[in-house]
Amino acid sequence: IFVNAGATLTIDPGTTIYVYSDNGAGLAPALIVLPGATIDAQGTAEAPITFTTALDIQHHPDRGLWGGLIIMGNAPVYQGTQFVEGIDGFTYGGTQ
């Protein structure tokens, strides 16, 4: 799932986000916040925000259940802009 520039994704406290296995090409599902987008996710100890698989334990592969939460900002990074492995066409980093 991509959150595009100018958009804000709000995740309420107590939310559980379920994902399935990889896309068949070895790419695990991920939540990707692109440069210029924002995420508002403020869980609490009593109502945490969790990310997990929707697959039953007997269907768990060795890997690929969750690619992670990837926040791609505009802050300066070593050697200018960079790519995230497995995410084609999107860069992070800059001069802001």
Short mmCIF file of N, CA and C in Angstrom, two decimals:
data_model
loop_
_atom_site.label_atom_id
_atom_site.label_comp_id
_atom_site.label_asym_id
_atom_site.label_seq_id
_atom_site.Cartn_x
_atom_site.Cartn_y
_atom_site.Cartn_z
N ILE A 1 0.86 -1.16 0.00
CA ILE A 1 0.00 0.00 0.00
C ILE A 1 0.90 1.22 0.00
N PHE A 2 0.64 2.16 -0.90
CA PHE A 2 1.40 3.40 -0.98
C PHE A 2 0.54 4.56 -0.49
N VAL A 3 1.13 5.42 0.33
CA VAL A 3 0.50 6.68 0.72
C VAL A 3 1.22 7.74 -0.11
N ASN A 4 0.50 8.39 -1.02
CA ASN A 4 1.10 9.32 -1.97
C ASN A 4 1.31 10.71 -1.39
N ALA A 5 2.21 11.46 -2.01
CA ALA A 5 2.50 12.84 -1.59
C ALA A 5 1.20 13.63 -1.49
N GLY A 6 1.08 14.40 -0.41
CA GLY A 6 -0.11 15.21 -0.19
C GLY A 6 -1.21 14.50 0.57
N ALA A 7 -1.11 13.20 0.72
CA ALA A 7 -2.14 12.42 1.43
C ALA A 7 -1.69 12.15 2.86
N THR A 8 -2.68 11.96 3.73
CA THR A 8 -2.41 11.55 5.11
C THR A 8 -3.17 10.27 5.38
N LEU A 9 -2.47 9.26 5.86
CA LEU A 9 -3.09 8.01 6.29
C LEU A 9 -3.26 8.08 7.80
N THR A 10 -4.49 7.94 8.28
CA THR A 10 -4.77 7.93 9.70
C THR A 10 -5.10 6.50 10.12
N ILE A 11 -4.39 6.02 11.13
CA ILE A 11 -4.65 4.69 11.68
C ILE A 11 -5.05 4.89 13.13
N ASP A 12 -6.27 4.51 13.46
CA ASP A 12 -6.80 4.71 14.80
C ASP A 12 -6.16 3.78 15.82
N PRO A 13 -6.09 4.21 17.09
CA PRO A 13 -5.62 3.33 18.15
C PRO A 13 -6.44 2.04 18.17
N GLY A 14 -5.78 0.93 18.44
CA GLY A 14 -6.47 -0.35 18.51
C GLY A 14 -6.65 -1.05 17.17
N THR A 15 -6.18 -0.45 16.10
CA THR A 15 -6.31 -1.04 14.76
C THR A 15 -5.30 -2.17 14.56
N THR A 16 -5.75 -3.26 13.95
CA THR A 16 -4.85 -4.32 13.51
C THR A 16 -4.91 -4.36 11.99
N ILE A 17 -3.75 -4.30 11.37
CA ILE A 17 -3.64 -4.35 9.92
C ILE A 17 -3.15 -5.74 9.54
N TYR A 18 -3.95 -6.44 8.75
CA TYR A 18 -3.62 -7.80 8.32
C TYR A 18 -3.13 -7.78 6.88
N VAL A 19 -2.09 -8.55 6.60
CA VAL A 19 -1.58 -8.68 5.24
C VAL A 19 -1.43 -10.16 4.90
N TYR A 20 -1.35 -10.43 3.60
CA TYR A 20 -1.13 -11.79 3.12
C TYR A 20 0.32 -11.98 2.72
N SER A 21 0.65 -13.12 2.23
CA SER A 21 2.01 -13.47 1.85
C SER A 21 2.48 -12.62 0.68
N ASP A 22 3.67 -12.91 0.18
CA ASP A 22 4.24 -12.13 -0.91
C ASP A 22 3.34 -12.15 -2.15
N ASN A 23 3.69 -11.33 -3.12
CA ASN A 23 2.87 -11.16 -4.32
C ASN A 23 3.10 -12.24 -5.37
N GLY A 24 3.83 -13.27 -5.03
CA GLY A 24 4.12 -14.33 -5.98
C GLY A 24 5.46 -14.14 -6.66
N ALA A 25 5.99 -12.92 -6.57
CA ALA A 25 7.30 -12.61 -7.15
C ALA A 25 8.33 -12.39 -6.04
N GLY A 26 7.98 -12.77 -4.81
CA GLY A 26 8.91 -12.64 -3.70
C GLY A 26 8.87 -11.30 -2.98
N LEU A 27 7.95 -10.41 -3.39
CA LEU A 27 7.86 -9.11 -2.73
C LEU A 27 6.83 -9.17 -1.62
N ALA A 28 7.27 -8.90 -0.41
CA ALA A 28 6.39 -8.95 0.75
C ALA A 28 5.52 -7.70 0.80
N PRO A 29 4.29 -7.82 1.32
CA PRO A 29 3.43 -6.65 1.44
C PRO A 29 4.03 -5.65 2.43
N ALA A 30 3.84 -4.36 2.16
CA ALA A 30 4.37 -3.32 3.02
C ALA A 30 3.47 -2.10 2.96
N LEU A 31 3.59 -1.25 3.96
CA LEU A 31 2.93 0.05 3.98
C LEU A 31 4.03 1.06 3.73
N ILE A 32 3.93 1.80 2.62
CA ILE A 32 5.00 2.69 2.19
C ILE A 32 4.47 4.12 2.15
N VAL A 33 5.08 4.98 2.96
CA VAL A 33 4.72 6.39 3.02
C VAL A 33 5.74 7.14 2.16
N LEU A 34 5.29 7.65 1.01
CA LEU A 34 6.19 8.31 0.08
C LEU A 34 6.54 9.72 0.54
N PRO A 35 7.64 10.29 0.01
CA PRO A 35 8.00 11.66 0.36
C PRO A 35 6.82 12.61 0.11
N GLY A 36 6.57 13.47 1.07
CA GLY A 36 5.47 14.43 0.95
C GLY A 36 4.16 13.92 1.51
N ALA A 37 4.08 12.66 1.88
CA ALA A 37 2.88 12.08 2.50
C ALA A 37 3.09 12.04 4.00
N THR A 38 2.00 11.84 4.74
CA THR A 38 2.12 11.74 6.19
C THR A 38 1.32 10.56 6.69
N ILE A 39 1.70 10.12 7.90
CA ILE A 39 0.97 9.06 8.57
C ILE A 39 0.67 9.55 9.98
N ASP A 40 -0.56 9.37 10.40
CA ASP A 40 -0.99 9.73 11.76
C ASP A 40 -1.43 8.44 12.42
N ALA A 41 -0.55 7.87 13.21
CA ALA A 41 -0.80 6.58 13.86
C ALA A 41 -0.36 6.69 15.30
N GLN A 42 -1.31 6.85 16.19
CA GLN A 42 -0.99 7.09 17.59
C GLN A 42 -1.67 6.05 18.48
N GLY A 43 -1.10 4.86 18.48
CA GLY A 43 -1.61 3.81 19.36
C GLY A 43 -1.23 4.10 20.80
N THR A 44 -1.78 3.33 21.69
CA THR A 44 -1.47 3.46 23.12
C THR A 44 -1.16 2.07 23.68
N ALA A 45 -0.70 2.02 24.91
CA ALA A 45 -0.45 0.73 25.56
C ALA A 45 -1.74 -0.08 25.66
N GLU A 46 -2.84 0.60 25.88
CA GLU A 46 -4.14 -0.07 26.01
C GLU A 46 -4.77 -0.38 24.65
N ALA A 47 -4.41 0.37 23.62
CA ALA A 47 -4.99 0.20 22.28
C ALA A 47 -3.86 0.32 21.24
N PRO A 48 -2.97 -0.68 21.17
CA PRO A 48 -1.84 -0.60 20.24
C PRO A 48 -2.27 -0.77 18.79
N ILE A 49 -1.47 -0.24 17.91
CA ILE A 49 -1.63 -0.48 16.47
C ILE A 49 -0.70 -1.64 16.15
N THR A 50 -1.24 -2.68 15.53
CA THR A 50 -0.43 -3.86 15.22
C THR A 50 -0.50 -4.19 13.74
N PHE A 51 0.57 -4.77 13.24
CA PHE A 51 0.67 -5.24 11.87
C PHE A 51 0.99 -6.73 11.95
N THR A 52 0.22 -7.55 11.24
CA THR A 52 0.42 -9.00 11.32
C THR A 52 -0.06 -9.67 10.04
N THR A 53 0.12 -10.94 9.95
CA THR A 53 -0.33 -11.71 8.80
C THR A 53 -1.77 -12.17 8.97
N ALA A 54 -2.45 -12.34 7.87
CA ALA A 54 -3.80 -12.89 7.88
C ALA A 54 -3.79 -14.40 7.65
N LEU A 55 -2.61 -14.96 7.41
CA LEU A 55 -2.50 -16.39 7.11
C LEU A 55 -2.54 -17.23 8.37
N ASP A 56 -3.16 -18.40 8.27
CA ASP A 56 -3.13 -19.36 9.36
C ASP A 56 -1.72 -19.89 9.52
N ILE A 57 -1.38 -20.32 10.70
CA ILE A 57 -0.03 -20.78 11.02
C ILE A 57 0.44 -21.88 10.06
N GLN A 58 -0.45 -22.76 9.63
CA GLN A 58 -0.03 -23.85 8.73
C GLN A 58 0.32 -23.37 7.33
N HIS A 59 -0.04 -22.12 6.99
CA HIS A 59 0.26 -21.57 5.67
C HIS A 59 1.43 -20.58 5.68
N HIS A 60 2.13 -20.49 6.82
CA HIS A 60 3.24 -19.53 6.91
C HIS A 60 4.42 -19.99 6.06
N PRO A 61 4.85 -19.15 5.13
CA PRO A 61 6.08 -19.46 4.39
C PRO A 61 7.29 -19.11 5.27
N ASP A 62 8.47 -19.40 4.78
CA ASP A 62 9.68 -19.07 5.53
C ASP A 62 9.89 -17.56 5.63
N ARG A 63 9.42 -16.81 4.66
CA ARG A 63 9.58 -15.36 4.66
C ARG A 63 8.47 -14.74 3.82
N GLY A 64 8.42 -13.42 3.80
CA GLY A 64 7.48 -12.73 2.93
C GLY A 64 6.15 -12.41 3.54
N LEU A 65 6.00 -12.55 4.86
CA LEU A 65 4.72 -12.26 5.48
C LEU A 65 4.48 -10.78 5.70
N TRP A 66 5.55 -10.02 5.92
CA TRP A 66 5.37 -8.60 6.17
C TRP A 66 6.65 -7.88 5.79
N GLY A 67 6.55 -6.95 4.85
CA GLY A 67 7.71 -6.19 4.38
C GLY A 67 8.04 -5.01 5.27
N GLY A 68 7.08 -4.57 6.07
CA GLY A 68 7.35 -3.51 7.02
C GLY A 68 6.62 -2.21 6.74
N LEU A 69 6.87 -1.27 7.60
CA LEU A 69 6.40 0.10 7.46
C LEU A 69 7.60 0.89 6.99
N ILE A 70 7.52 1.45 5.79
CA ILE A 70 8.65 2.15 5.18
C ILE A 70 8.26 3.61 5.01
N ILE A 71 8.99 4.49 5.67
CA ILE A 71 8.73 5.92 5.57
C ILE A 71 9.86 6.54 4.76
N MET A 72 9.52 7.05 3.58
CA MET A 72 10.50 7.58 2.64
C MET A 72 10.41 9.11 2.65
N GLY A 73 11.28 9.75 3.39
CA GLY A 73 11.22 11.20 3.55
C GLY A 73 12.10 11.96 2.58
N ASN A 74 12.19 13.27 2.83
CA ASN A 74 12.98 14.17 1.99
C ASN A 74 14.27 14.64 2.65
N ALA A 75 14.60 14.13 3.83
CA ALA A 75 15.80 14.56 4.54
C ALA A 75 17.06 14.15 3.77
N PRO A 76 18.13 14.90 3.94
CA PRO A 76 19.39 14.53 3.28
C PRO A 76 19.86 13.15 3.73
N VAL A 77 20.34 12.37 2.79
CA VAL A 77 20.91 11.06 3.07
C VAL A 77 22.26 10.96 2.37
N TYR A 78 23.06 10.02 2.83
CA TYR A 78 24.38 9.80 2.24
C TYR A 78 24.24 9.54 0.75
N GLN A 79 24.98 10.24 -0.07
CA GLN A 79 25.01 10.08 -1.54
C GLN A 79 23.71 10.47 -2.22
N GLY A 80 23.00 11.48 -1.71
CA GLY A 80 21.80 11.97 -2.41
C GLY A 80 20.60 11.07 -2.23
N THR A 81 19.81 10.92 -3.28
CA THR A 81 18.60 10.10 -3.17
C THR A 81 18.95 8.62 -3.23
N GLN A 82 18.09 7.81 -2.61
CA GLN A 82 18.32 6.38 -2.52
C GLN A 82 17.05 5.62 -2.90
N PHE A 83 17.20 4.35 -3.20
CA PHE A 83 16.09 3.46 -3.49
C PHE A 83 15.95 2.45 -2.36
N VAL A 84 14.73 1.94 -2.16
CA VAL A 84 14.49 0.86 -1.23
C VAL A 84 14.41 -0.43 -2.05
N GLU A 85 15.14 -1.45 -1.64
CA GLU A 85 15.13 -2.71 -2.37
C GLU A 85 13.72 -3.23 -2.54
N GLY A 86 13.35 -3.57 -3.77
CA GLY A 86 12.05 -4.15 -4.06
C GLY A 86 10.97 -3.12 -4.35
N ILE A 87 11.29 -1.83 -4.24
CA ILE A 87 10.31 -0.78 -4.54
C ILE A 87 10.85 0.02 -5.72
N ASP A 88 10.41 -0.32 -6.90
CA ASP A 88 10.91 0.31 -8.12
C ASP A 88 10.23 1.64 -8.39
N GLY A 89 11.01 2.61 -8.86
CA GLY A 89 10.46 3.88 -9.31
C GLY A 89 10.23 4.92 -8.23
N PHE A 90 10.62 4.65 -7.00
CA PHE A 90 10.41 5.59 -5.90
C PHE A 90 11.72 5.77 -5.15
N THR A 91 12.05 7.02 -4.84
CA THR A 91 13.27 7.30 -4.10
C THR A 91 12.95 8.05 -2.82
N TYR A 92 13.91 8.08 -1.92
CA TYR A 92 13.80 8.88 -0.72
C TYR A 92 15.08 9.70 -0.57
N GLY A 93 15.02 10.69 0.29
CA GLY A 93 16.15 11.57 0.50
C GLY A 93 16.04 12.81 -0.35
N GLY A 94 16.83 13.78 -0.03
CA GLY A 94 16.81 15.05 -0.76
C GLY A 94 17.56 16.11 -0.01
N THR A 95 17.05 17.33 -0.02
CA THR A 95 17.75 18.46 0.59
C THR A 95 16.91 19.17 1.64
N GLN A 96 15.78 18.59 2.01
CA GLN A 96 14.89 19.29 2.94
C GLN A 96 15.05 18.82 4.35
#
